[in-house]
Amino acid sequence: MLPVIALIGRPNVGKSTLFNRLTRSRDAIVADYAGLTRDRQYGFGKLGQIPYIVIDTCGVAGGEEGIAEAMVEQTIHALKEADVAIILVDARAGLTAADEHVVKLARKHATRSWLAVNKAEGLDTTIACAEFYSTGIADPVAISASHGDRVSALIEAVLEEFEDKESGDESDSEEEDSALRIAIVGRPNVGKSTLANRLLGEDRFVVFDQPGTTRDSVAVPFERNDRKYLLIDTAGIRRRARVKETVEKFSIVKALQAIERAQVVIAVLDAHEGVTEQDVSLLGLVLERGRALVVVANKWDGMSASDRRHVRNELERRTPFLDFAERITISALHGTAVGDLLPAVERAFAAATRDMSTTALTKALESAVAEHPPPLVRGRRIRLRYAHQGGRNPPVIVIHGNQTDKLPDAYRRFLINRFRKIFKLKGTPVRLSLKTGRNPFEGRRNKLTPRQERKRRRLMKHVKK
Ligand SMILES: Nc1nc2c(ncn2[C@@H]2O[C@H](COP(=O)(O)OP(=O)(O)OP(=O)(O)O)[C@@H](O)[C@H]2O)c(=O)[nH]1
Ligand SMILES: [Mg+2]
């Protein structure tokens, strides 16, 4: 399980700024996938090798009424889902009544709280923190979310207590090691449990009602065609008879934990409902985490041809960033096309774990560049020289060249699509990592002979005038 950090504080203390910094690897991905918008609230962060989940919340100040009251409820919900809270305060504004209210809220609902004194760039850290000791929260850390000062020190301290648990073997058992891990995610009532039961088979007596905490997911091993699978379910797989009466509470954190644990994600949509905002943001998070993906539109039965066409168009229009994933329409209830799912999952996993040689990648890069050269930046052409594989699941393609940081997003997408086609990477996100090689002449200043030195001085005199 990933540790979950909630960022709380009164309005305008910099929660979202910190959230963006912690989840920033996402920005590169946003650039690479057209139509992917930022999910403002949940994200994956990574400190060194430790991944974690971070939740941004709305500012609370105390005394909220009406709609604002509902927002406070959301913040409380976030605190309950989180392992730790980071309370942000503003070093420049000093301690306010609203901050004290937030601290109270954290004391009541958070398991553990940290205090981050934000906007402390250029301030003496001791002085910045001094005023906030009265909150009673030990060891405040002065940070600057916008400049990045001491942000990693803060997260390091926050995550320290989780380190041991996370560094150990992630998988629960040997069974888990040899099996392909699949997570079924989706909004409540899209038919996840019905689908899970279908995949597991009618005859199977599934007893996974142990409640656990709200964040826990359960994993059920099963076999098909001599292949071992592990189904990670977020809704709680119930006995068939009980599937209908589910009133699940949707927990994004739970979905994120399942996504983290899985190798391939089956994202389920309700075709009757179309594509909702929540679907889109969940799909975005799957992509962000780099998981291989199969998109399933469920409840395809009982829909008119025009409705079906409408849903297909919707899916294309709202999730252009998922054009790499297979989209399968099924009826979990009747079992229609459910048999297509595992083969699609296998294809996605094979693509996600594909090995690509440096020679082949570089050749693909060269042909793409020859056909469509990268643009000039201030008169100098961006050079892309060679490529090699930097990781699997998801595939990471590292490209070396010059001025690669100036490469336009559209060009990144062009390259990704090219690699996709050549290496048959359907079903998996692909990451580009652009590296600008150091100028080989950098730091190697020519040592001038005394004669050259004199000439240089003579010439410089003219330059100055
Ligand atoms: N100087 C300085 N400004 C910062 C820092 N972090 C955030 N800000 C600024 O503070 C303002 C509020 O930042 P947000 O991140 O939107 O604050 P928030 O806590 O998410 O606000 P709400 O969501 O409205 O509660 C913005 O203008 C930021 O640019 C920082 O470390 N130093
Ligand atoms: Mg905010």
Tab-separated table of N, CA, C and O in Angstrom, residues 251-339:
chain	number	residue	atom	x	y	z
A	251	SER	N	-14.064	5.478	-3.579
A	251	SER	CA	-12.846	5.989	-2.992
A	251	SER	C	-11.771	6.029	-4.056
A	251	SER	O	-11.352	4.997	-4.567
A	252	ILE	N	-11.362	7.227	-4.411
A	252	ILE	CA	-10.313	7.339	-5.434
A	252	ILE	C	-9.015	6.765	-4.895
A	252	ILE	O	-8.272	6.109	-5.614
A	253	VAL	N	-8.782	6.969	-3.608
A	253	VAL	CA	-7.550	6.433	-3.027
A	253	VAL	C	-7.498	4.918	-3.197
A	253	VAL	O	-6.474	4.350	-3.557
A	254	LYS	N	-8.628	4.296	-2.973
A	254	LYS	CA	-8.693	2.846	-3.129
A	254	LYS	C	-8.398	2.445	-4.578
A	254	LYS	O	-7.655	1.495	-4.837
A	255	ALA	N	-8.980	3.188	-5.495
A	255	ALA	CA	-8.711	2.921	-6.913
A	255	ALA	C	-7.225	3.109	-7.218
A	255	ALA	O	-6.613	2.301	-7.918
A	256	LEU	N	-6.642	4.156	-6.634
A	256	LEU	CA	-5.227	4.424	-6.894
A	256	LEU	C	-4.338	3.317	-6.333
A	256	LEU	O	-3.341	2.930	-6.933
A	257	GLN	N	-4.720	2.812	-5.161
A	257	GLN	CA	-3.945	1.711	-4.564
A	257	GLN	C	-4.008	0.488	-5.468
A	257	GLN	O	-3.008	-0.218	-5.646
A	258	ALA	N	-5.195	0.236	-6.019
A	258	ALA	CA	-5.350	-0.924	-6.903
A	258	ALA	C	-4.549	-0.736	-8.191
A	258	ALA	O	-3.900	-1.669	-8.676
A	259	ILE	N	-4.586	0.484	-8.715
A	259	ILE	CA	-3.828	0.781	-9.933
A	259	ILE	C	-2.342	0.552	-9.682
A	259	ILE	O	-1.624	-0.022	-10.496
A	260	GLU	N	-1.916	0.993	-8.499
A	260	GLU	CA	-0.512	0.843	-8.142
A	260	GLU	C	-0.099	-0.622	-8.119
A	260	GLU	O	0.964	-1.001	-8.591
A	261	ARG	N	-0.950	-1.442	-7.573
A	261	ARG	CA	-0.617	-2.846	-7.369
A	261	ARG	C	-0.718	-3.664	-8.655
A	261	ARG	O	-0.114	-4.716	-8.789
A	262	ALA	N	-1.493	-3.153	-9.611
A	262	ALA	CA	-1.773	-3.920	-10.826
A	262	ALA	C	-0.683	-3.759	-11.873
A	262	ALA	O	0.125	-2.838	-11.824
A	263	GLN	N	-0.678	-4.709	-12.796
A	263	GLN	CA	0.166	-4.559	-13.983
A	263	GLN	C	-0.661	-4.099	-15.177
A	263	GLN	O	-0.160	-3.420	-16.065
A	264	VAL	N	-1.911	-4.511	-15.193
A	264	VAL	CA	-2.823	-4.060	-16.242
A	264	VAL	C	-4.120	-3.615	-15.566
A	264	VAL	O	-4.588	-4.261	-14.633
A	265	VAL	N	-4.655	-2.494	-16.025
A	265	VAL	CA	-5.899	-1.982	-15.454
A	265	VAL	C	-7.037	-2.161	-16.457
A	265	VAL	O	-6.884	-1.856	-17.639
A	266	ILE	N	-8.134	-2.687	-15.974
A	266	ILE	CA	-9.359	-2.687	-16.767
A	266	ILE	C	-10.212	-1.551	-16.223
A	266	ILE	O	-10.632	-1.582	-15.069
A	267	ALA	N	-10.399	-0.518	-17.036
A	267	ALA	CA	-11.210	0.623	-16.598
A	267	ALA	C	-12.610	0.458	-17.162
A	267	ALA	O	-12.781	0.357	-18.371
A	268	VAL	N	-13.572	0.419	-16.279
A	268	VAL	CA	-14.943	0.134	-16.703
A	268	VAL	C	-15.787	1.413	-16.700
A	268	VAL	O	-15.765	2.179	-15.732
A	269	LEU	N	-16.502	1.620	-17.796
A	269	LEU	CA	-17.448	2.731	-17.892
A	269	LEU	C	-18.849	2.155	-18.037
A	269	LEU	O	-19.017	1.040	-18.508
A	270	ASP	N	-19.806	2.942	-17.659
A	270	ASP	CA	-21.200	2.559	-17.854
A	270	ASP	C	-21.686	3.201	-19.150
A	270	ASP	O	-21.850	4.416	-19.218
A	271	ALA	N	-21.908	2.380	-20.168
A	271	ALA	CA	-22.282	2.924	-21.481
A	271	ALA	C	-23.604	3.679	-21.419
A	271	ALA	O	-23.829	4.617	-22.184
A	272	HIS	N	-24.461	3.300	-20.492
A	272	HIS	CA	-25.746	4.000	-20.374
A	272	HIS	C	-25.551	5.435	-19.894
A	272	HIS	O	-26.336	6.314	-20.185
A	273	GLU	N	-24.496	5.621	-19.121
A	273	GLU	CA	-24.255	6.945	-18.535
A	273	GLU	C	-23.344	7.803	-19.400
A	273	GLU	O	-23.170	8.981	-19.142
A	274	GLY	N	-22.724	7.188	-20.380
A	274	GLY	CA	-21.761	7.927	-21.182
A	274	GLY	C	-20.457	8.095	-20.433
A	274	GLY	O	-20.173	7.366	-19.481
A	275	VAL	N	-19.676	9.066	-20.840
A	275	VAL	CA	-18.368	9.283	-20.232
A	275	VAL	C	-18.462	10.469	-19.282
A	275	VAL	O	-18.691	11.589	-19.720
A	276	THR	N	-18.298	10.224	-18.005
A	276	THR	CA	-18.444	11.316	-17.038
A	276	THR	C	-17.078	11.902	-16.673
A	276	THR	O	-16.037	11.314	-16.943
A	277	GLU	N	-17.159	13.049	-16.033
A	277	GLU	CA	-15.960	13.737	-15.551
A	277	GLU	C	-15.091	12.814	-14.702
A	277	GLU	O	-13.876	12.764	-14.826
A	278	GLN	N	-15.766	12.073	-13.831
A	278	GLN	CA	-15.051	11.198	-12.917
A	278	GLN	C	-14.341	10.065	-13.664
A	278	GLN	O	-13.225	9.691	-13.313
A	279	ASP	N	-14.998	9.560	-14.709
A	279	ASP	CA	-14.359	8.553	-15.551
A	279	ASP	C	-13.066	9.108	-16.139
A	279	ASP	O	-12.022	8.463	-16.107
A	280	VAL	N	-13.191	10.312	-16.684
A	280	VAL	CA	-12.045	10.913	-17.367
A	280	VAL	C	-10.890	11.109	-16.400
A	280	VAL	O	-9.739	10.810	-16.715
A	281	SER	N	-11.192	11.578	-15.181
A	281	SER	CA	-10.079	11.841	-14.277
A	281	SER	C	-9.463	10.532	-13.779
A	281	SER	O	-8.254	10.436	-13.601
A	282	LEU	N	-10.284	9.512	-13.616
A	282	LEU	CA	-9.737	8.217	-13.206
A	282	LEU	C	-8.840	7.635	-14.306
A	282	LEU	O	-7.742	7.135	-14.042
A	283	LEU	N	-9.305	7.758	-15.544
A	283	LEU	CA	-8.510	7.273	-16.670
A	283	LEU	C	-7.187	8.035	-16.765
A	283	LEU	O	-6.139	7.457	-17.057
A	284	GLY	N	-7.261	9.323	-16.498
A	284	GLY	CA	-6.049	10.135	-16.503
A	284	GLY	C	-5.047	9.638	-15.477
A	284	GLY	O	-3.843	9.615	-15.726
A	285	LEU	N	-5.560	9.216	-14.330
A	285	LEU	CA	-4.669	8.731	-13.269
A	285	LEU	C	-4.029	7.386	-13.635
A	285	LEU	O	-2.887	7.116	-13.276
A	286	VAL	N	-4.763	6.553	-14.348
A	286	VAL	CA	-4.191	5.284	-14.821
A	286	VAL	C	-3.020	5.584	-15.752
A	286	VAL	O	-1.944	4.989	-15.656
A	287	LEU	N	-3.260	6.542	-16.609
A	287	LEU	CA	-2.223	6.936	-17.566
A	287	LEU	C	-1.033	7.539	-16.844
A	287	LEU	O	0.123	7.236	-17.147
A	288	GLU	N	-1.334	8.368	-15.873
A	288	GLU	CA	-0.268	9.014	-15.116
A	288	GLU	C	0.631	7.976	-14.452
A	288	GLU	O	1.840	8.113	-14.398
A	289	ARG	N	0.015	6.931	-13.955
A	289	ARG	CA	0.796	5.901	-13.282
A	289	ARG	C	1.483	4.967	-14.279
A	289	ARG	O	2.272	4.122	-13.899
A	290	GLY	N	1.154	5.154	-15.539
A	290	GLY	CA	1.845	4.384	-16.571
A	290	GLY	C	1.391	2.941	-16.690
A	290	GLY	O	2.146	2.078	-17.143
A	291	ARG	N	0.171	2.676	-16.309
A	291	ARG	CA	-0.291	1.296	-16.359
A	291	ARG	C	-0.844	0.927	-17.729
A	291	ARG	O	-1.515	1.746	-18.373
A	292	ALA	N	-0.587	-0.309	-18.123
A	292	ALA	CA	-1.222	-0.845	-19.311
A	292	ALA	C	-2.726	-0.851	-19.058
A	292	ALA	O	-3.168	-1.006	-17.918
A	293	LEU	N	-3.494	-0.667	-20.123
A	293	LEU	CA	-4.900	-0.354	-19.916
A	293	LEU	C	-5.795	-0.971	-20.981
A	293	LEU	O	-5.467	-0.974	-22.158
A	294	VAL	N	-6.930	-1.479	-20.521
A	294	VAL	CA	-7.999	-1.885	-21.429
A	294	VAL	C	-9.245	-1.118	-20.988
A	294	VAL	O	-9.592	-1.140	-19.806
A	295	VAL	N	-9.852	-0.384	-21.914
A	295	VAL	CA	-11.044	0.384	-21.572
A	295	VAL	C	-12.279	-0.431	-21.932
A	295	VAL	O	-12.387	-0.937	-23.049
A	296	VAL	N	-13.165	-0.561	-20.979
A	296	VAL	CA	-14.352	-1.383	-21.189
A	296	VAL	C	-15.607	-0.526	-21.033
A	296	VAL	O	-15.785	0.149	-20.015
A	297	ALA	N	-16.445	-0.528	-22.062
A	297	ALA	CA	-17.762	0.104	-21.933
A	297	ALA	C	-18.748	-1.011	-21.632
A	297	ALA	O	-19.013	-1.869	-22.470
A	298	ASN	N	-19.269	-0.989	-20.440
A	298	ASN	CA	-20.158	-2.062	-19.977
A	298	ASN	C	-21.623	-1.689	-20.198
A	298	ASN	O	-21.933	-0.546	-20.507
A	299	LYS	N	-22.487	-2.659	-20.007
A	299	LYS	CA	-23.943	-2.489	-20.167
A	299	LYS	C	-24.299	-2.188	-21.623
A	299	LYS	O	-25.212	-1.402	-21.892
A	300	TRP	N	-23.560	-2.799	-22.518
A	300	TRP	CA	-23.753	-2.561	-23.947
A	300	TRP	C	-25.062	-3.183	-24.435
A	300	TRP	O	-25.524	-2.881	-25.527
A	301	ASP	N	-25.602	-4.076	-23.610
A	301	ASP	CA	-26.878	-4.686	-23.976
A	301	ASP	C	-27.994	-3.661	-23.872
A	301	ASP	O	-27.883	-2.667	-23.139
A	302	GLY	N	-29.050	-3.898	-24.593
A	302	GLY	CA	-30.221	-3.033	-24.490
A	302	GLY	C	-29.970	-1.595	-24.898
A	302	GLY	O	-30.629	-0.679	-24.406
A	303	MET	N	-28.990	-1.378	-25.774
A	303	MET	CA	-28.767	-0.006	-26.257
A	303	MET	C	-29.055	0.055	-27.747
A	303	MET	O	-28.703	-0.847	-28.496
A	304	SER	N	-29.664	1.155	-28.141
A	304	SER	CA	-29.974	1.315	-29.562
A	304	SER	C	-28.689	1.604	-30.324
A	304	SER	O	-27.687	2.025	-29.741
A	305	ALA	N	-28.759	1.391	-31.626
A	305	ALA	CA	-27.566	1.611	-32.458
A	305	ALA	C	-27.089	3.047	-32.341
A	305	ALA	O	-25.896	3.317	-32.271
A	306	SER	N	-28.026	3.986	-32.260
A	306	SER	CA	-27.602	5.392	-32.221
A	306	SER	C	-26.995	5.727	-30.858
A	306	SER	O	-26.049	6.514	-30.773
A	307	ASP	N	-27.531	5.121	-29.809
A	307	ASP	CA	-26.933	5.329	-28.488
A	307	ASP	C	-25.504	4.804	-28.463
A	307	ASP	O	-24.602	5.415	-27.894
A	308	ARG	N	-25.342	3.646	-29.067
A	308	ARG	CA	-24.005	3.054	-29.099
A	308	ARG	C	-23.026	3.941	-29.850
A	308	ARG	O	-21.894	4.148	-29.421
A	309	ARG	N	-23.513	4.460	-30.968
A	309	ARG	CA	-22.651	5.333	-31.748
A	309	ARG	C	-22.285	6.559	-30.917
A	309	ARG	O	-21.142	7.007	-30.886
A	310	HIS	N	-23.270	7.081	-30.220
A	310	HIS	CA	-23.050	8.265	-29.397
A	310	HIS	C	-21.968	8.005	-28.335
A	310	HIS	O	-21.060	8.803	-28.142
A	311	VAL	N	-22.075	6.861	-27.654
A	311	VAL	CA	-21.098	6.553	-26.603
A	311	VAL	C	-19.700	6.384	-27.198
A	311	VAL	O	-18.705	6.858	-26.640
A	312	ARG	N	-19.635	5.720	-28.352
A	312	ARG	CA	-18.328	5.558	-29.002
A	312	ARG	C	-17.700	6.912	-29.304
A	312	ARG	O	-16.522	7.136	-29.052
A	313	ASN	N	-18.537	7.813	-29.848
A	313	ASN	CA	-18.019	9.150	-30.177
A	313	ASN	C	-17.582	9.906	-28.936
A	313	ASN	O	-16.538	10.564	-28.924
A	314	GLU	N	-18.412	9.805	-27.911
A	314	GLU	CA	-18.103	10.459	-26.639
A	314	GLU	C	-16.738	10.024	-26.122
A	314	GLU	O	-15.925	10.821	-25.691
A	315	LEU	N	-16.541	8.726	-26.166
A	315	LEU	CA	-15.312	8.146	-25.644
A	315	LEU	C	-14.113	8.696	-26.417
A	315	LEU	O	-13.087	9.028	-25.842
A	316	GLU	N	-14.297	8.802	-27.709
A	316	GLU	CA	-13.207	9.299	-28.530
A	316	GLU	C	-12.960	10.783	-28.277
A	316	GLU	O	-11.822	11.234	-28.199
A	317	ARG	N	-14.058	11.509	-28.136
A	317	ARG	CA	-13.952	12.951	-27.983
A	317	ARG	C	-13.383	13.324	-26.612
A	317	ARG	O	-12.554	14.205	-26.484
A	318	ARG	N	-13.832	12.615	-25.582
A	318	ARG	CA	-13.452	13.024	-24.238
A	318	ARG	C	-12.127	12.428	-23.784
A	318	ARG	O	-11.506	12.932	-22.852
A	319	THR	N	-11.741	11.343	-24.380
A	319	THR	CA	-10.478	10.736	-23.960
A	319	THR	C	-9.552	10.482	-25.161
A	319	THR	O	-9.140	9.362	-25.403
A	320	PRO	N	-9.243	11.562	-25.885
A	320	PRO	CA	-8.328	11.376	-27.030
A	320	PRO	C	-6.978	10.830	-26.565
A	320	PRO	O	-6.280	10.164	-27.322
A	321	PHE	N	-6.640	11.094	-25.308
A	321	PHE	CA	-5.346	10.643	-24.789
A	321	PHE	C	-5.299	9.126	-24.613
A	321	PHE	O	-4.253	8.568	-24.322
A	322	LEU	N	-6.429	8.480	-24.778
A	322	LEU	CA	-6.445	7.029	-24.608
A	322	LEU	C	-6.515	6.290	-25.932
A	322	LEU	O	-6.893	5.129	-25.967
A	323	ASP	N	-6.150	6.980	-27.005
A	323	ASP	CA	-6.294	6.322	-28.298
A	323	ASP	C	-5.378	5.102	-28.425
A	323	ASP	O	-5.512	4.308	-29.327
A	324	PHE	N	-4.438	4.974	-27.487
A	324	PHE	CA	-3.546	3.823	-27.540
A	324	PHE	C	-4.170	2.560	-26.948
A	324	PHE	O	-3.675	1.460	-27.137
A	325	ALA	N	-5.256	2.734	-26.201
A	325	ALA	CA	-5.810	1.587	-25.477
A	325	ALA	C	-6.894	0.885	-26.298
A	325	ALA	O	-7.594	1.519	-27.082
A	326	GLU	N	-7.000	-0.395	-26.096
A	326	GLU	CA	-8.108	-1.117	-26.729
A	326	GLU	C	-9.388	-0.766	-26.002
A	326	GLU	O	-9.416	-0.673	-24.777
A	327	ARG	N	-10.440	-0.567	-26.770
A	327	ARG	CA	-11.743	-0.270	-26.179
A	327	ARG	C	-12.668	-1.417	-26.510
A	327	ARG	O	-12.861	-1.753	-27.668
A	328	ILE	N	-13.223	-1.987	-25.486
A	328	ILE	CA	-14.050	-3.170	-25.688
A	328	ILE	C	-15.439	-2.913	-25.117
A	328	ILE	O	-15.572	-2.370	-24.016
A	329	THR	N	-16.448	-3.255	-25.883
A	329	THR	CA	-17.819	-3.090	-25.395
A	329	THR	C	-18.339	-4.454	-24.958
A	329	THR	O	-18.200	-5.435	-25.683
A	330	ILE	N	-18.883	-4.496	-23.772
A	330	ILE	CA	-19.317	-5.778	-23.214
A	330	ILE	C	-20.665	-5.662	-22.508
A	330	ILE	O	-21.154	-4.556	-22.246
A	331	SER	N	-21.201	-6.804	-22.180
A	331	SER	CA	-22.282	-6.845	-21.217
A	331	SER	C	-21.856	-7.827	-20.134
A	331	SER	O	-21.838	-9.031	-20.361
A	332	ALA	N	-21.466	-7.286	-19.003
A	332	ALA	CA	-21.022	-8.164	-17.912
A	332	ALA	C	-22.189	-9.008	-17.432
A	332	ALA	O	-22.037	-10.157	-17.045
A	333	LEU	N	-23.373	-8.442	-17.508
A	333	LEU	CA	-24.565	-9.128	-17.028
A	333	LEU	C	-24.852	-10.375	-17.861
A	333	LEU	O	-25.103	-11.450	-17.327
A	334	HIS	N	-24.792	-10.233	-19.187
A	334	HIS	CA	-25.073	-11.373	-20.059
A	334	HIS	C	-23.821	-12.147	-20.432
A	334	HIS	O	-23.899	-13.198	-21.039
A	335	GLY	N	-22.690	-11.572	-20.124
A	335	GLY	CA	-21.441	-12.246	-20.455
A	335	GLY	C	-20.958	-11.976	-21.868
A	335	GLY	O	-19.937	-12.512	-22.289
A	336	THR	N	-21.643	-11.093	-22.575
A	336	THR	CA	-21.265	-10.819	-23.960
A	336	THR	C	-19.883	-10.166	-24.049
A	336	THR	O	-19.637	-9.160	-23.388
A	337	ALA	N	-19.024	-10.765	-24.862
A	337	ALA	CA	-17.684	-10.232	-25.156
A	337	ALA	C	-16.752	-10.212	-23.940
A	337	ALA	O	-15.641	-9.705	-24.030
A	338	VAL	N	-17.174	-10.756	-22.832
A	338	VAL	CA	-16.284	-10.789	-21.667
A	338	VAL	C	-15.056	-11.655	-21.979
A	338	VAL	O	-13.960	-11.404	-21.491
A	339	GLY	N	-15.271	-12.635	-22.859
A	339	GLY	CA	-14.167	-13.499	-23.267
A	339	GLY	C	-13.060	-12.772	-24.016
A	339	GLY	O	-11.931	-13.252	-24.102
